[in-house]
């Protein structure tokens, strides 16, 4: 007599059982349990700061100018992008 182990994929365990209909699962309950366990949704979310097509700008600055710019942005609660935009607007360009 041979000992057969159940498949690691569960096919032996599901013999004679119908697969659960996914539409019958209450996703609100699933989300509530997941939230209670600290799981974070993987669903894509549009970034709040989305501005459309953009270009990358990398700039090396002397430390004192970098510090002045970051201080300006921090004091005005601006992102770097918004800080550059505000400075350009103030110069009329």
CSV table of N, CA and C in Angstrom, one decimal:
chain,number,residue,atom,x,y,z
A,1,UNK,N,0.8,-1.2,0.0
A,1,UNK,CA,0.0,0.0,0.0
A,1,UNK,C,0.9,1.2,0.0
A,2,UNK,N,0.5,2.2,-0.8
A,2,UNK,CA,1.3,3.4,-0.9
A,2,UNK,C,0.7,4.6,-0.1
A,3,UNK,N,1.5,5.3,0.6
A,3,UNK,CA,0.9,6.5,1.2
A,3,UNK,C,1.0,7.7,0.2
A,4,UNK,N,-0.2,8.3,0.0
A,4,UNK,CA,-0.2,9.4,-0.9
A,4,UNK,C,-0.4,10.7,0.0
A,5,UNK,N,0.4,11.6,-0.3
A,5,UNK,CA,0.3,12.9,0.5
A,5,UNK,C,-0.6,13.9,-0.3
A,6,UNK,N,-1.3,14.7,0.3
A,6,UNK,CA,-2.1,15.7,-0.4
A,6,UNK,C,-1.2,16.6,-1.2
A,7,UNK,N,-1.7,17.0,-2.3
A,7,UNK,CA,-0.9,17.9,-3.2
A,7,UNK,C,-0.7,19.2,-2.4
A,8,UNK,N,0.5,19.8,-2.6
A,8,UNK,CA,0.8,21.1,-2.0
A,8,UNK,C,0.0,22.2,-2.6
A,9,UNK,N,-0.6,21.9,-3.8
A,9,UNK,CA,-1.5,22.9,-4.4
A,9,UNK,C,-3.0,22.7,-4.0
A,10,UNK,N,-3.2,21.8,-3.1
A,10,UNK,CA,-4.6,21.6,-2.6
A,10,UNK,C,-5.6,20.9,-3.4
A,11,UNK,N,-5.2,20.3,-4.6
A,11,UNK,CA,-6.1,19.7,-5.4
A,11,UNK,C,-6.7,18.4,-4.7
A,12,UNK,N,-6.0,17.7,-3.9
A,12,UNK,CA,-6.5,16.6,-3.2
A,12,UNK,C,-7.5,17.0,-2.1
A,13,UNK,N,-7.3,18.2,-1.6
A,13,UNK,CA,-8.2,18.7,-0.5
A,13,UNK,C,-9.5,19.2,-1.1
A,14,UNK,N,-9.5,19.6,-2.3
A,14,UNK,CA,-10.7,20.1,-2.9
A,14,UNK,C,-11.5,19.1,-3.7
A,15,UNK,N,-11.2,17.9,-3.6
A,15,UNK,CA,-12.0,16.9,-4.4
A,15,UNK,C,-13.4,16.9,-4.0
A,16,UNK,N,-14.2,17.0,-5.1
A,16,UNK,CA,-15.7,17.0,-4.9
A,16,UNK,C,-16.2,18.4,-4.4
A,17,UNK,N,-15.4,19.3,-4.2
A,17,UNK,CA,-15.9,20.7,-3.8
A,17,UNK,C,-15.9,21.6,-5.0
A,18,UNK,N,-16.9,22.4,-5.0
A,18,UNK,CA,-16.9,23.4,-6.1
A,18,UNK,C,-16.1,24.6,-5.7
A,19,UNK,N,-15.4,25.2,-6.6
A,19,UNK,CA,-14.7,26.5,-6.2
A,19,UNK,C,-15.7,27.6,-5.8
A,20,UNK,N,-15.3,28.3,-4.8
A,20,UNK,CA,-16.1,29.4,-4.3
A,20,UNK,C,-16.3,30.5,-5.3
A,21,UNK,N,-17.5,30.9,-5.4
A,21,UNK,CA,-17.9,32.0,-6.4
A,21,UNK,C,-17.4,33.3,-5.8
A,22,UNK,N,-16.4,33.9,-6.5
A,22,UNK,CA,-15.8,35.1,-6.0
A,22,UNK,C,-16.8,36.3,-5.7
A,23,UNK,N,-17.9,36.3,-6.5
A,23,UNK,CA,-18.9,37.3,-6.3
A,23,UNK,C,-19.7,37.2,-5.0
A,24,UNK,N,-19.6,36.0,-4.4
A,24,UNK,CA,-20.4,35.8,-3.1
A,24,UNK,C,-19.6,36.3,-1.9
A,25,UNK,N,-18.4,36.7,-2.1
A,25,UNK,CA,-17.6,37.2,-1.0
A,25,UNK,C,-18.0,38.7,-0.7
A,26,UNK,N,-18.2,39.0,0.5
A,26,UNK,CA,-18.6,40.4,0.9
A,26,UNK,C,-17.3,41.2,1.1
A,27,UNK,N,-16.9,41.9,0.1
A,27,UNK,CA,-15.6,42.7,0.1
A,27,UNK,C,-15.6,43.7,1.2
A,28,UNK,N,-16.7,44.2,1.7
A,28,UNK,CA,-16.7,45.2,2.8
A,28,UNK,C,-16.2,44.5,4.1
A,29,UNK,N,-16.6,43.2,4.3
A,29,UNK,CA,-16.1,42.5,5.4
A,29,UNK,C,-14.6,42.2,5.3
A,30,UNK,N,-14.2,41.8,4.1
A,30,UNK,CA,-12.8,41.5,3.9
A,30,UNK,C,-12.0,42.7,4.1
A,31,UNK,N,-12.4,43.8,3.6
A,31,UNK,CA,-11.7,45.1,3.8
A,31,UNK,C,-11.6,45.5,5.3
A,32,UNK,N,-12.7,45.3,6.0
A,32,UNK,CA,-12.7,45.6,7.4
A,32,UNK,C,-11.7,44.7,8.2
A,33,UNK,N,-11.7,43.4,7.9
A,33,UNK,CA,-10.8,42.5,8.6
A,33,UNK,C,-9.3,42.9,8.2
A,34,UNK,N,-9.1,43.2,6.9
A,34,UNK,CA,-7.7,43.5,6.5
A,34,UNK,C,-7.3,44.8,7.1
A,35,UNK,N,-8.1,45.8,7.2
A,35,UNK,CA,-7.8,47.0,7.9
A,35,UNK,C,-7.4,46.8,9.3
A,36,UNK,N,-8.2,46.0,10.0
A,36,UNK,CA,-8.0,45.7,11.4
A,36,UNK,C,-6.7,45.0,11.6
A,37,UNK,N,-6.2,44.3,10.6
A,37,UNK,CA,-4.9,43.6,10.7
A,37,UNK,C,-3.7,44.5,10.2
A,38,UNK,N,-4.0,45.7,9.8
A,38,UNK,CA,-3.0,46.6,9.3
A,38,UNK,C,-2.5,46.5,7.9
A,39,UNK,N,-3.3,45.7,7.1
A,39,UNK,CA,-3.0,45.6,5.7
A,39,UNK,C,-3.3,46.9,4.9
A,40,UNK,N,-2.5,47.3,4.0
A,40,UNK,CA,-2.6,48.5,3.2
A,40,UNK,C,-3.1,48.1,1.8
A,41,UNK,N,-4.0,48.8,1.2
A,41,UNK,CA,-4.5,48.5,-0.1
A,41,UNK,C,-3.4,48.6,-1.1
A,42,UNK,N,-3.4,47.7,-2.1
A,42,UNK,CA,-2.5,47.8,-3.2
A,42,UNK,C,-3.1,48.4,-4.5
A,43,UNK,N,-4.4,48.8,-4.4
A,43,UNK,CA,-5.1,49.4,-5.5
A,43,UNK,C,-4.4,50.7,-5.8
A,44,UNK,N,-4.2,50.9,-7.1
A,44,UNK,CA,-3.5,52.2,-7.6
A,44,UNK,C,-4.4,53.4,-7.2
A,45,UNK,N,-3.7,54.4,-6.8
A,45,UNK,CA,-4.3,55.7,-6.5
A,45,UNK,C,-3.6,56.8,-7.3
A,46,UNK,N,-4.4,57.7,-7.8
A,46,UNK,CA,-3.7,58.8,-8.5
A,46,UNK,C,-3.0,59.7,-7.5
A,47,UNK,N,-1.8,60.0,-7.9
A,47,UNK,CA,-1.0,60.9,-7.0
A,47,UNK,C,-1.7,62.2,-6.8
A,48,UNK,N,-1.7,62.7,-5.6
A,48,UNK,CA,-2.4,64.0,-5.3
A,48,UNK,C,-1.7,65.1,-6.0
A,49,UNK,N,-0.4,65.0,-6.2
A,49,UNK,CA,0.3,66.1,-6.8
A,49,UNK,C,0.6,66.0,-8.3
A,50,UNK,N,-0.3,65.2,-8.9
A,50,UNK,CA,-0.1,64.9,-10.4
A,50,UNK,C,-0.3,66.2,-11.2
A,51,UNK,N,0.7,66.5,-12.1
A,51,UNK,CA,0.6,67.7,-12.8
A,51,UNK,C,0.6,67.5,-14.3
A,52,UNK,N,0.5,66.3,-14.8
A,52,UNK,CA,0.5,66.0,-16.2
A,52,UNK,C,1.9,65.7,-16.6
A,53,UNK,N,2.2,65.7,-17.9
A,53,UNK,CA,3.5,65.4,-18.4
A,53,UNK,C,4.6,66.3,-17.7
A,54,UNK,N,5.7,65.8,-17.4
A,54,UNK,CA,6.7,66.5,-16.7
A,54,UNK,C,8.1,66.2,-17.2
A,55,UNK,N,9.1,67.0,-16.8
A,55,UNK,CA,10.5,66.7,-17.1
A,55,UNK,C,11.2,66.7,-15.8
A,56,UNK,N,12.3,66.0,-15.8
A,56,UNK,CA,13.2,65.9,-14.6
A,56,UNK,C,14.2,67.0,-14.6
A,57,UNK,N,14.4,67.6,-13.4
A,57,UNK,CA,15.4,68.7,-13.3
A,57,UNK,C,16.3,68.4,-12.1
A,58,UNK,N,17.5,68.1,-12.4
A,58,UNK,CA,18.5,67.9,-11.3
A,58,UNK,C,19.5,69.0,-11.3
A,59,UNK,N,19.7,69.6,-10.1
A,59,UNK,CA,20.6,70.7,-10.0
A,59,UNK,C,21.5,70.5,-8.8
A,60,UNK,N,22.8,70.8,-9.1
A,60,UNK,CA,23.8,70.8,-8.0
A,60,UNK,C,23.9,72.2,-7.5
A,61,UNK,N,23.7,72.4,-6.2
A,61,UNK,CA,23.8,73.7,-5.6
A,61,UNK,C,24.8,73.8,-4.5
A,62,UNK,N,25.4,75.0,-4.3
A,62,UNK,CA,26.2,75.1,-3.1
A,62,UNK,C,25.3,74.9,-1.9
A,63,UNK,N,25.9,74.4,-0.8
A,63,UNK,CA,25.1,74.1,0.4
A,63,UNK,C,24.3,75.2,0.9
A,64,UNK,N,24.9,76.4,0.9
A,64,UNK,CA,24.1,77.6,1.5
A,64,UNK,C,22.9,77.9,0.6
A,65,UNK,N,23.0,77.8,-0.7
A,65,UNK,CA,21.8,78.1,-1.5
A,65,UNK,C,20.7,77.0,-1.3
A,66,UNK,N,21.2,75.7,-1.3
A,66,UNK,CA,20.3,74.6,-1.0
A,66,UNK,C,19.5,74.8,0.3
A,67,UNK,N,20.3,75.2,1.3
A,67,UNK,CA,19.7,75.5,2.7
A,67,UNK,C,18.7,76.6,2.6
A,68,UNK,N,19.0,77.7,1.9
A,68,UNK,CA,18.1,78.8,1.8
A,68,UNK,C,16.8,78.4,1.1
A,69,UNK,N,16.9,77.6,0.0
A,69,UNK,CA,15.8,77.1,-0.8
A,69,UNK,C,14.9,76.2,0.1
A,70,UNK,N,15.5,75.2,0.7
A,70,UNK,CA,14.7,74.3,1.6
A,70,UNK,C,14.0,75.1,2.7
A,71,UNK,N,14.7,76.0,3.3
A,71,UNK,CA,14.1,76.8,4.3
A,71,UNK,C,12.9,77.6,3.8
A,72,UNK,N,13.1,78.2,2.6
A,72,UNK,CA,12.0,78.9,2.0
A,72,UNK,C,10.8,78.0,1.8
A,73,UNK,N,11.0,76.8,1.3
A,73,UNK,CA,9.9,75.9,1.0
A,73,UNK,C,9.3,75.4,2.3
A,74,UNK,N,10.1,75.1,3.4
A,74,UNK,CA,9.6,74.7,4.6
A,74,UNK,C,8.7,75.8,5.3
A,75,UNK,N,9.2,77.0,5.3
A,75,UNK,CA,8.5,78.1,5.9
A,75,UNK,C,7.1,78.4,5.2
A,76,UNK,N,7.1,78.2,3.9
A,76,UNK,CA,5.9,78.4,3.2
A,76,UNK,C,5.1,77.1,2.9
A,77,UNK,N,5.5,76.0,3.5
A,77,UNK,CA,4.8,74.7,3.3
A,77,UNK,C,4.6,74.4,1.9
A,78,UNK,N,5.7,74.4,1.1
A,78,UNK,CA,5.7,74.2,-0.3
A,78,UNK,C,6.6,73.0,-0.7
A,79,UNK,N,6.1,72.2,-1.7
A,79,UNK,CA,7.0,71.2,-2.3
A,79,UNK,C,8.1,72.0,-3.1
A,80,UNK,N,9.2,71.3,-3.4
A,80,UNK,CA,10.2,72.0,-4.2
A,80,UNK,C,9.6,72.5,-5.5
A,81,UNK,N,8.7,71.7,-6.2
A,81,UNK,CA,8.1,72.1,-7.4
A,81,UNK,C,7.3,73.4,-7.2
A,82,UNK,N,6.5,73.4,-6.2
A,82,UNK,CA,5.7,74.6,-5.9
A,82,UNK,C,6.6,75.8,-5.5
A,83,UNK,N,7.7,75.5,-4.8
A,83,UNK,CA,8.6,76.6,-4.5
A,83,UNK,C,9.2,77.2,-5.7
A,84,UNK,N,9.7,76.4,-6.6
A,84,UNK,CA,10.2,77.0,-7.9
A,84,UNK,C,9.2,77.7,-8.6
A,85,UNK,N,8.0,77.2,-8.7
A,85,UNK,CA,6.9,77.9,-9.4
A,85,UNK,C,6.6,79.2,-8.8
A,86,UNK,N,6.5,79.3,-7.4
A,86,UNK,CA,6.2,80.5,-6.7
A,86,UNK,C,7.3,81.6,-7.0
A,87,UNK,N,8.6,81.1,-6.9
A,87,UNK,CA,9.7,82.1,-7.2
A,87,UNK,C,9.7,82.6,-8.6
A,88,UNK,N,9.3,81.7,-9.6
A,88,UNK,CA,9.2,82.2,-11.0
A,88,UNK,C,8.0,83.2,-11.1
A,89,UNK,N,6.9,82.9,-10.5
A,89,UNK,CA,5.8,83.8,-10.6
A,89,UNK,C,6.1,85.1,-10.0
A,90,UNK,N,6.9,85.2,-8.9
A,90,UNK,CA,7.2,86.4,-8.2
A,90,UNK,C,8.1,87.3,-9.1
A,91,UNK,N,8.9,86.6,-10.0
A,91,UNK,CA,9.8,87.4,-10.9
A,91,UNK,C,9.1,87.7,-12.2
A,92,UNK,N,7.9,87.3,-12.3
A,92,UNK,CA,7.2,87.6,-13.6
A,92,UNK,C,7.6,86.8,-14.8
A,93,UNK,N,8.2,85.7,-14.6
A,93,UNK,CA,8.7,84.9,-15.7
A,93,UNK,C,7.9,83.6,-15.9
